[in-house]
Short mmCIF file of C-alpha atoms in Angstrom, two decimals:
data_model
loop_
_atom_site.label_atom_id
_atom_site.label_comp_id
_atom_site.label_asym_id
_atom_site.label_seq_id
_atom_site.Cartn_x
_atom_site.Cartn_y
_atom_site.Cartn_z
CA VAL A 1 0.00 0.00 0.00
CA TYR A 2 1.39 3.44 -0.92
CA THR A 3 0.18 6.50 1.02
CA THR A 4 0.86 10.23 1.01
CA GLY A 5 1.09 10.13 4.81
CA GLY A 6 -1.31 11.20 7.54
CA ASP A 7 -4.24 9.74 9.44
CA TYR A 8 -6.31 6.99 7.83
CA GLU A 9 -9.28 4.80 8.58
CA MET A 10 -8.70 1.16 7.66
CA SER A 11 -11.69 -1.12 7.14
CA VAL A 12 -11.89 -4.74 6.01
CA SER A 13 -14.82 -6.61 4.51
CA ALA A 14 -15.02 -10.38 4.97
CA THR A 15 -17.35 -13.35 5.34
CA THR A 16 -17.14 -16.00 8.03
CA PRO A 17 -19.23 -18.97 9.21
CA ASN A 18 -18.79 -17.93 12.86
CA ALA A 19 -17.08 -15.35 15.08
CA ARG A 20 -13.51 -14.68 13.97
CA LYS A 21 -10.71 -12.22 14.77
CA VAL A 22 -7.81 -11.03 12.65
CA ASN A 23 -4.64 -9.39 13.96
CA VAL A 24 -3.41 -6.49 11.82
CA GLU A 25 0.20 -5.40 11.38
CA VAL A 26 1.51 -2.51 9.33
CA ASP A 27 5.23 -2.55 8.58
CA GLY A 28 5.76 -5.20 11.28
CA GLN A 29 3.99 -3.23 14.04
CA SER A 30 0.71 -4.45 15.54
CA ILE A 31 -2.04 -1.85 15.10
CA GLY A 32 -4.99 -3.82 16.48
CA GLU A 33 -7.51 -6.40 15.38
CA PHE A 34 -10.67 -6.73 13.35
CA ALA A 35 -13.51 -8.87 14.69
CA TRP A 36 -16.58 -10.36 13.00
CA SER A 37 -19.49 -11.77 14.96
CA GLY A 38 -20.53 -14.15 12.10
CA PRO A 39 -22.15 -15.91 10.50
CA SER A 40 -22.15 -13.94 7.26
CA TYR A 41 -21.80 -16.62 4.54
CA TYR A 42 -24.61 -16.31 2.00
CA LEU A 43 -25.57 -12.94 3.48
CA GLY A 44 -22.94 -10.94 1.61
CA THR A 45 -19.79 -9.44 3.00
CA ASN A 46 -19.56 -7.98 6.46
CA ILE A 47 -17.42 -4.91 7.29
CA ALA A 48 -15.56 -4.96 10.60
CA ARG A 49 -15.36 -1.88 12.82
CA PRO A 50 -12.69 0.40 11.29
CA LEU A 51 -9.30 1.11 12.83
CA GLN A 52 -7.77 4.58 12.83
CA ILE A 53 -4.06 4.58 12.01
CA HIS A 54 -1.29 7.06 11.23
CA LEU A 55 1.00 6.31 8.28
CA LYS A 56 4.13 7.99 7.03
CA LYS A 57 4.45 8.81 3.34
CA GLY A 58 5.60 5.86 1.28
CA LYS A 59 5.07 2.12 0.81
CA HIS A 60 3.62 -0.01 3.59
CA THR A 61 3.17 -3.74 4.12
CA VAL A 62 -0.14 -4.81 5.68
CA ARG A 63 -0.38 -8.29 7.20
CA PHE A 64 -3.46 -10.08 8.53
CA SER A 65 -3.01 -13.11 10.79
CA ASN A 66 -4.57 -15.32 13.43
CA PRO A 67 -2.20 -17.97 14.77
CA PHE A 68 -4.94 -19.55 16.92
CA ASP A 69 -7.94 -19.92 14.58
CA TYR A 70 -9.05 -19.94 10.97
CA MET A 71 -9.15 -16.63 9.12
CA PRO A 72 -12.37 -15.23 7.64
CA ASP A 73 -12.58 -14.97 3.86
CA ILE A 74 -11.36 -11.42 3.28
CA ASP A 75 -13.05 -9.63 0.40
CA TYR A 76 -11.25 -6.29 0.48
CA MET A 77 -9.35 -3.77 2.61
CA GLN A 78 -9.97 -0.03 2.28
CA LEU A 79 -7.94 2.96 3.45
CA ARG A 80 -9.72 6.30 3.69
CA LYS A 81 -7.75 9.44 4.45
CA LEU A 82 -9.18 11.39 7.37
#
């Protein structure tokens, strides 16, 4: 992800058969987690509560993980400049 720097709102849309959480890292630093209450299969995608983050200008690596459970099926991630 390339940004011009500043404050952003990050949201993720996903589907899941039950409650799931996803840890979020940007450039190797944990910024929080997204949580879905589920189930949302066959009901369309479900957007998790957004996270507010600050990014410097330049390229960034975003990583989603959950070492303890299955991941939801992620549809898309969106960054909106605040």
